[in-house]
Short mmCIF file of C-alpha atoms in Angstrom, two decimals:
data_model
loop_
_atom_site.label_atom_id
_atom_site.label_comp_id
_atom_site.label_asym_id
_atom_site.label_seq_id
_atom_site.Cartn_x
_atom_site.Cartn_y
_atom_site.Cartn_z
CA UNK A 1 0.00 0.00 0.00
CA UNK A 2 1.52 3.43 -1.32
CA UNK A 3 1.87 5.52 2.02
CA UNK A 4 0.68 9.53 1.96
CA UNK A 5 4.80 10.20 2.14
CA UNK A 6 6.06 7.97 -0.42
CA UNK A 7 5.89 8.75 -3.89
CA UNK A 8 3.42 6.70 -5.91
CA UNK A 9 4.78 4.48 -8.71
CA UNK A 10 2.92 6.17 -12.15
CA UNK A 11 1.83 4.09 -14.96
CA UNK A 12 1.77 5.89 -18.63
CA UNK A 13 -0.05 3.74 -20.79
CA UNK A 14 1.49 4.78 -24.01
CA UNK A 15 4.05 6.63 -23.15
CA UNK A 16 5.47 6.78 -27.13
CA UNK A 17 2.31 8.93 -28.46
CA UNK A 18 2.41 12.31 -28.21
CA UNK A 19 0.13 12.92 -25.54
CA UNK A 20 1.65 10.08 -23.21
CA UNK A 21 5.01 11.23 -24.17
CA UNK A 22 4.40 14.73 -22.70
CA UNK A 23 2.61 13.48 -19.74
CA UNK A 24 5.73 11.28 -19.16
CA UNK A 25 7.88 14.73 -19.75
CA UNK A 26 5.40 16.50 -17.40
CA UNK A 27 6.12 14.31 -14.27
CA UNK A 28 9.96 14.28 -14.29
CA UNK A 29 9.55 18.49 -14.68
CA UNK A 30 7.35 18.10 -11.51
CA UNK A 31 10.08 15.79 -9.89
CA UNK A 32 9.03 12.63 -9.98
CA UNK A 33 11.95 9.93 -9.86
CA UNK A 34 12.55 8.04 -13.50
CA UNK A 35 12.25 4.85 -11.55
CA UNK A 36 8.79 5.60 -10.47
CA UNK A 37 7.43 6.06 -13.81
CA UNK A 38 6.58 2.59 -15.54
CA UNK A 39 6.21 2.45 -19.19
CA UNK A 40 6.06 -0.78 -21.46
CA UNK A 41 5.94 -0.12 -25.48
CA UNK A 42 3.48 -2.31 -27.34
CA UNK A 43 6.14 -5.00 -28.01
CA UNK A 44 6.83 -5.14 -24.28
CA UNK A 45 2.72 -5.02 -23.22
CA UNK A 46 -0.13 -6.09 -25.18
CA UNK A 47 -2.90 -4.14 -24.51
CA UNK A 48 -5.57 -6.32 -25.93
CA UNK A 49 -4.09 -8.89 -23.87
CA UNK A 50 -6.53 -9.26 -20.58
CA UNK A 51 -4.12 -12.23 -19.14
CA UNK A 52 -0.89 -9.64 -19.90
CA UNK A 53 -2.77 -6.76 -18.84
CA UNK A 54 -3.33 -8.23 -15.36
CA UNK A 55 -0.06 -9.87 -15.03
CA UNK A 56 2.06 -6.80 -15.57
CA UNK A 57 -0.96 -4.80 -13.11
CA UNK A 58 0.13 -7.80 -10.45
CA UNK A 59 3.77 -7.49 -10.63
CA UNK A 60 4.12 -3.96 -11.15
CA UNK A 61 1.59 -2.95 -8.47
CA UNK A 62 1.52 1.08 -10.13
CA UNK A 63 -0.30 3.56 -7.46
CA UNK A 64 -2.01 5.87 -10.21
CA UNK A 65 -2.14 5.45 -13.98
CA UNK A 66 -2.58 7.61 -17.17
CA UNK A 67 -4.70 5.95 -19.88
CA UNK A 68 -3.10 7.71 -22.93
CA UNK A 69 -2.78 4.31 -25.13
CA UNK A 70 -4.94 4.63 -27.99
CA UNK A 71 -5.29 3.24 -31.69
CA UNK A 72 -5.48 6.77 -33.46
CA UNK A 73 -5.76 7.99 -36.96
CA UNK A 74 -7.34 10.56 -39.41
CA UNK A 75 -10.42 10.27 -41.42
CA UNK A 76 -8.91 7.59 -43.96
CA UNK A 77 -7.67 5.40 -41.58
CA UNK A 78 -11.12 5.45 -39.61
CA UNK A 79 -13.00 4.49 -42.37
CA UNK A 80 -11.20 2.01 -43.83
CA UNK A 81 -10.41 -0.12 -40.84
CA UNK A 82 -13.76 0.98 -38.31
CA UNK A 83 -13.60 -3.06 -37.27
CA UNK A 84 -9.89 -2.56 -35.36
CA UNK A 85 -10.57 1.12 -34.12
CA UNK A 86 -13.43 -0.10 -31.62
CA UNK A 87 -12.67 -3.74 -30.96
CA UNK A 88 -8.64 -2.27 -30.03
CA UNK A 89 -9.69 0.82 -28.31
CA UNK A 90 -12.55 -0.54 -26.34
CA UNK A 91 -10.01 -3.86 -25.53
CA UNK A 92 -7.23 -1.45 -24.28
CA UNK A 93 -9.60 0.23 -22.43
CA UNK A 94 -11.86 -2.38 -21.01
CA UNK A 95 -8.63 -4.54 -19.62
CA UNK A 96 -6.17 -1.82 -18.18
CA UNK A 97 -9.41 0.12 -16.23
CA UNK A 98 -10.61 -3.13 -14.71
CA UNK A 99 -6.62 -4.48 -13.97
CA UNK A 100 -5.93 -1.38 -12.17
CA UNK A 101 -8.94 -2.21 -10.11
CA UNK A 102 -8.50 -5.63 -9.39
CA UNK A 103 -4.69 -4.38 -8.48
CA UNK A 104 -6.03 -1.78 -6.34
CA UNK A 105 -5.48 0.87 -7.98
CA UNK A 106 -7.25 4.02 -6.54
CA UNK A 107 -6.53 6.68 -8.87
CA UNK A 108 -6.38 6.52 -12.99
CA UNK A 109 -6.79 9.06 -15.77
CA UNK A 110 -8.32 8.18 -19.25
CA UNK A 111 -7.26 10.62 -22.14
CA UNK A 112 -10.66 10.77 -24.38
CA UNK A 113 -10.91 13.04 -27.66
CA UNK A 114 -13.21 15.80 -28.41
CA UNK A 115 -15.61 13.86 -31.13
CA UNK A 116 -17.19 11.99 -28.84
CA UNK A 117 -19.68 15.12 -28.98
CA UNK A 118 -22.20 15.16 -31.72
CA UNK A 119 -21.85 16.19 -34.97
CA UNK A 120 -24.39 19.04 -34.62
CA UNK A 121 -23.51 19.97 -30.93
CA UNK A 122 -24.13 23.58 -29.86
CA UNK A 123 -20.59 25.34 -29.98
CA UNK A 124 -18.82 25.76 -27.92
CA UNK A 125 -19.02 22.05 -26.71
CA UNK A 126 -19.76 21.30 -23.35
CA UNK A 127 -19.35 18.28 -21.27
CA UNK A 128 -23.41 18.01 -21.05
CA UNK A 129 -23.59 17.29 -24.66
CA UNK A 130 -22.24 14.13 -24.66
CA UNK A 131 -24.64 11.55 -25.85
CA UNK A 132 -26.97 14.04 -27.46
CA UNK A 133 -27.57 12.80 -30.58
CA UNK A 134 -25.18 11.27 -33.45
CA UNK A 135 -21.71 11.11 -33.78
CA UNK A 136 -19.78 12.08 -36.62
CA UNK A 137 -20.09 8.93 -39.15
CA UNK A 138 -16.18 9.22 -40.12
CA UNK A 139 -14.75 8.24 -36.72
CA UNK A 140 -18.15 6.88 -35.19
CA UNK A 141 -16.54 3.65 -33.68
CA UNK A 142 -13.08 5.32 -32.59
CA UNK A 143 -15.94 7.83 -30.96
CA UNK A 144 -18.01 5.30 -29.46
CA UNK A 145 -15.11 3.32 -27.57
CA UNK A 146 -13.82 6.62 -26.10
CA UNK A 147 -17.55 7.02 -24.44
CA UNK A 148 -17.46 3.62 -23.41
CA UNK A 149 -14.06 4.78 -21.45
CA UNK A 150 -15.78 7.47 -20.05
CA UNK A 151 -18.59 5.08 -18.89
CA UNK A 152 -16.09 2.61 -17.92
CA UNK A 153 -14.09 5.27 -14.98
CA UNK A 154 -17.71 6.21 -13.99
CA UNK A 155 -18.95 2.53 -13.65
CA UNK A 156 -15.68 1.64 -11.30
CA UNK A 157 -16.73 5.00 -9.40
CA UNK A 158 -20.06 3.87 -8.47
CA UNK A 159 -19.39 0.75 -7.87
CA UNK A 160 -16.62 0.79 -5.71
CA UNK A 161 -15.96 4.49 -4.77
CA UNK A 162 -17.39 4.25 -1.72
CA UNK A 163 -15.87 0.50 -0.57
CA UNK A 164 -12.70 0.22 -2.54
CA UNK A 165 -11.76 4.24 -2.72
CA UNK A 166 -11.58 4.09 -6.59
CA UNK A 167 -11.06 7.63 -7.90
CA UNK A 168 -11.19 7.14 -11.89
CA UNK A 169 -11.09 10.41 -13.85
CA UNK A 170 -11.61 11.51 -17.77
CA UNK A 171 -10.06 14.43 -19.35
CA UNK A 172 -11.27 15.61 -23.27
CA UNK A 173 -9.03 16.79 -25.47
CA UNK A 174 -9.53 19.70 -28.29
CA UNK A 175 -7.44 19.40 -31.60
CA UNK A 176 -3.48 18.63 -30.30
CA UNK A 177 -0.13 19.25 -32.27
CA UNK A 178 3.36 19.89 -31.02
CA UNK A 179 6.50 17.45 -30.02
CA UNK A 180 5.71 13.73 -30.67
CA UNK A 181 3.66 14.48 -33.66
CA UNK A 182 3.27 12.70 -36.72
CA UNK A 183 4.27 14.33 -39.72
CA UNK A 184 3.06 11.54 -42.40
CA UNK A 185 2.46 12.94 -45.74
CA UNK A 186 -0.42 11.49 -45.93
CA UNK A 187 -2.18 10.21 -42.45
CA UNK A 188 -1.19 13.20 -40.08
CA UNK A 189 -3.63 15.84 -39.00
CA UNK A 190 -3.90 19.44 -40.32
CA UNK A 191 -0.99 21.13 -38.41
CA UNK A 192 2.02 18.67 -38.82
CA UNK A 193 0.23 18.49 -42.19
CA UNK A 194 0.49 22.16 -42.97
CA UNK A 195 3.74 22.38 -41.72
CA UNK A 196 5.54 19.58 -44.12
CA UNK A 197 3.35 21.13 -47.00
CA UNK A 198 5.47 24.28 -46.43
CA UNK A 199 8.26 22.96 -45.48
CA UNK A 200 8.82 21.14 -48.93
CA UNK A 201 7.11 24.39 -50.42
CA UNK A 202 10.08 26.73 -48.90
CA UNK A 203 12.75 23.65 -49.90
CA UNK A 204 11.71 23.56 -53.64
CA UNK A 205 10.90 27.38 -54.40
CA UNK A 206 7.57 26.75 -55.06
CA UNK A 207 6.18 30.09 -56.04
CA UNK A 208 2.32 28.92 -54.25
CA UNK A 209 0.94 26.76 -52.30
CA UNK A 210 -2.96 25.91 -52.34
CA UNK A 211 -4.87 24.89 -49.28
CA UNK A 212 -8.44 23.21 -49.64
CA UNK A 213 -11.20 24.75 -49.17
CA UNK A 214 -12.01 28.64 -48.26
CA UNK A 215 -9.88 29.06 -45.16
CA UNK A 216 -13.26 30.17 -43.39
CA UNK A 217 -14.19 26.88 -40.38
CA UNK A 218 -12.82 27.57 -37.45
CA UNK A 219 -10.70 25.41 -35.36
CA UNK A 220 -9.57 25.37 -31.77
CA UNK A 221 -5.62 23.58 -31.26
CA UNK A 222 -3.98 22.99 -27.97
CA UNK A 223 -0.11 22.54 -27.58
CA UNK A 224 0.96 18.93 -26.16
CA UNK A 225 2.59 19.98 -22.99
CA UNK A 226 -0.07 21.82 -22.30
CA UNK A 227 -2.25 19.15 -22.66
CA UNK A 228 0.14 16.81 -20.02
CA UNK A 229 0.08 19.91 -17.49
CA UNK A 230 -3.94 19.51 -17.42
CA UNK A 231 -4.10 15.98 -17.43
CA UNK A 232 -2.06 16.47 -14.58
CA UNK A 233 -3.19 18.83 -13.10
CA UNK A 234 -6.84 17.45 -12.89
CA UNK A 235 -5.52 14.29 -11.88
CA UNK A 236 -3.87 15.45 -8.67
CA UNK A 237 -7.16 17.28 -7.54
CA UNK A 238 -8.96 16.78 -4.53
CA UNK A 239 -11.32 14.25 -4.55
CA UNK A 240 -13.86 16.83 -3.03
CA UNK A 241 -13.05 19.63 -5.75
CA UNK A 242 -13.23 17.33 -8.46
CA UNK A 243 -16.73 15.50 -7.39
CA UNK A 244 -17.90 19.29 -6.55
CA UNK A 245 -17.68 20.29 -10.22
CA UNK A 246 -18.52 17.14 -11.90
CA UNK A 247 -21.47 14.56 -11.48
CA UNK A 248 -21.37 10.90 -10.90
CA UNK A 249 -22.98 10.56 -14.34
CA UNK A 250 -20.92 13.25 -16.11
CA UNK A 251 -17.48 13.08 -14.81
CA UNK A 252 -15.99 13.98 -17.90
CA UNK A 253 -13.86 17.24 -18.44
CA UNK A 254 -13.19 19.06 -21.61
CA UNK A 255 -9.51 20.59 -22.34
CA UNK A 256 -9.11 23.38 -25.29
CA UNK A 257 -7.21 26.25 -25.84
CA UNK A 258 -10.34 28.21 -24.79
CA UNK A 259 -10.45 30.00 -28.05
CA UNK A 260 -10.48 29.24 -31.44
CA UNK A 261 -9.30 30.62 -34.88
CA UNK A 262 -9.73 30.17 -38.88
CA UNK A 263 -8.09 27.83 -41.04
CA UNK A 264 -7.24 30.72 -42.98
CA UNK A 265 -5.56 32.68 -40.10
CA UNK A 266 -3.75 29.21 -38.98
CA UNK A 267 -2.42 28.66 -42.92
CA UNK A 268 -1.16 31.91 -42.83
CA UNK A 269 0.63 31.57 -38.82
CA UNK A 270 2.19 28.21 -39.75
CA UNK A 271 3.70 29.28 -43.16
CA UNK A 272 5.25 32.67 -41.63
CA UNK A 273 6.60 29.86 -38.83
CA UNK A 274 8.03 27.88 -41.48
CA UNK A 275 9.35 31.01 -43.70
CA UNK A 276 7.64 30.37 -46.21
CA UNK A 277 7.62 33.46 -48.75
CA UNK A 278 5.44 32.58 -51.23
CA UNK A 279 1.65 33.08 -52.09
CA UNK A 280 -0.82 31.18 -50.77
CA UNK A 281 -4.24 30.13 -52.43
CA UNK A 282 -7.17 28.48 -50.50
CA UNK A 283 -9.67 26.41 -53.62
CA UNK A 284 -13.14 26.80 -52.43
CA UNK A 285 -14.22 23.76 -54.71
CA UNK A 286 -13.14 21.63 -52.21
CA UNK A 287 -14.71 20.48 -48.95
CA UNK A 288 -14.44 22.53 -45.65
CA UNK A 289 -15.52 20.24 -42.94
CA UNK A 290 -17.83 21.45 -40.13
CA UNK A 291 -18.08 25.23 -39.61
CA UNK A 292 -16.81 25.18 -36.20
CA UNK A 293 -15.05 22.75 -33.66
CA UNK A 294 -14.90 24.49 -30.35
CA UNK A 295 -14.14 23.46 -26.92
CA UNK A 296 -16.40 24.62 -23.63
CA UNK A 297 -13.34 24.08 -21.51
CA UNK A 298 -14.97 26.95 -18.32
CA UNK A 299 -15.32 23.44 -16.10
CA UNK A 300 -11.12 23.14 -16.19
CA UNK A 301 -10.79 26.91 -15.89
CA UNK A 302 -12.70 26.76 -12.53
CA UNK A 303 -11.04 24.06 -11.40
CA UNK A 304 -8.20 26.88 -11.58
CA UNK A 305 -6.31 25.52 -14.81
CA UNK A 306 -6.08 27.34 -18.26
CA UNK A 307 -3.61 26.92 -21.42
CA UNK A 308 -0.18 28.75 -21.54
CA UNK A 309 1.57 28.16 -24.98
CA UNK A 310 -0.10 30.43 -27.80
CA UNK A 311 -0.31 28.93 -31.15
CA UNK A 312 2.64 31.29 -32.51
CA UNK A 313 5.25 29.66 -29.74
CA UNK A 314 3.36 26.25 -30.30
CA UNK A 315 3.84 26.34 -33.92
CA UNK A 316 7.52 27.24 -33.35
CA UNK A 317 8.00 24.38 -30.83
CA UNK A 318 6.25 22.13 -33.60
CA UNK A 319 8.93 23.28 -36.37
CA UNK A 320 11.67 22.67 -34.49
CA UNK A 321 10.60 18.83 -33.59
CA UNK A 322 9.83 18.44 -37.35
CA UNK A 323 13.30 19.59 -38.29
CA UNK A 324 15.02 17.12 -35.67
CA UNK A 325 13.09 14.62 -37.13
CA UNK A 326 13.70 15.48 -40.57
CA UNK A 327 17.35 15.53 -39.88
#
């Protein structure tokens, strides 16, 4: 049993994605001991396994854990492969919450993603609009195993808060970019997108570059880092803060950037980040997406936590990880 003096033994589930990565980063800044941070790559520590799972849960005996393992991927990769998106995600999910229980675990984080919101939720999004009405049909399943998670921490709670002092807690993520990211021509999301597409623009010359669509939806990103400092942040809360702005049924909490901005305005931010000199074109023929994508994230701000990297010093941050990586 993990005494109040003794620091607790942290498990990041997938500590190689960007997310887990910078929560990983987040608790050595805060001065927690490399030794008591446990991390196993995928090779090391099936996920889907239940019998692994609960093996490594029974000899590593971890005192709190962050849930940031995840089968991601853009709008292609959803839709081609829905099948492996929910049976992995809910699998992962499903066997690490309940190990950590059965290993007596009291306190756990689950990282969750901002479309498990409806595709025609009010904007800004808050936490009460979950399960609303329908998802987005692109990344329904990925969508639908990130509620069960949700539902998952809450069932634990009410089951065995009260006899087993189970504390399990769900943070929401806006749009993230920064170190860790993945710059894949073609399977990577807008930013590390837009910043190879002028990258290679500024290497060849190219006199223009032309982005799809007319620049107008608006879109709401959050740097990485910052995304660790609230996840750990709202982790370490008191029990009694975190119950007093949540409810048993609705546990949930969103993190954005608080604000949003166009895609037109970001284009232009991430090509003067890059250097790019040229001119740049937006084609309206081509499909925009929803209007707006906007984090409610006032519950977090209460709960005395808001973002501190703008998107400028983000972007720049973001640049500089692509060029090591180019290198």
């Amino acid at each position: 049993m993990n005494m109040a003096n003794t620091p607790p033994n942290i498990y990041v589930a997938g500590h190689r994605g960007m997310v887990g990565s910078a929560i990983a980063r987040q608790l050595l800044a805060a001065g927690h001991a490399p030794e008591s941070i446990i991390t196993r790559t995928h090779a090391e520590l099936d996920l889907t396994n239940q019998a692994a799972v609960r093996a490594f849960f029974q000899s590593e005996r971890p005192d709190e854990v962050y849930l940031a393992a995840a089968k991601v991927g853009g709008i292609h990769a959803n839709n081609t492969y829905p099948a492996e998106f929910i049976y992995q995600n809910l699998m992962m999910q499903a066997n690490v919450i309940d190990a950590a229980f059965q290993g007596g675990v009291k306190k756990l984080l689950f990282l969750g993603s901002s479309c498990i919101y409806p595709r025609q939720a009010p904007q800004p999004m808050a936490e009460n609009a979950l399960l609303t009405g329908p998802l987005e049909p692109t990344n329904e399943p990925y969508a639908i195993a990130k509620i069960a998670g949700i539902k998952l921490c809450e069932s634990y709670n009410r089951q065995y808060g009260a006899s087993h002092g189970v504390d399990y807690r769900s943070v929401m993520p806006t749009n993230l970019y920064g170190t860790g990211d993945n710059y894949h021509p073609e399977n990577s999301h807008v930013i590390p997108a837009l910043i190879r597409r002028f990258h290679e623009a500024k290497a060849n010359h190219a006199p223009k570059v032309t982005i799809w669509g007319t620049g107008t939806p608006c879109r709401e990103f959050l740097y990485v880092d910052d995304m660790a400092a609230a996840s750990v942040h709202v982790m370490n809360l008191p029990k009694a803060t975190y119950d007093k702005h949540t409810s048993p049924m609705q546990s949930h909490i969103n993190v954005g950037y608080g604000s949003d901005i166009t895609i037109a305005e970001l284009v232009q931010t991430v090509g003067q980040v890059v250097g790019y000199q040229g001119t740049i074109d937006f084609d309206p023929t081509k499909p925009d997406g929803a209007p707006r994508k906007l984090m409610d994230s006032s519950r977090l701000k209460s709960l005395g936590w808001q973002a501190k990297v703008s998107l400028q010093d983000g972007l720049t941050l973001a640049y500089q990880d692509f060029l090591k990586n180019e290198a």
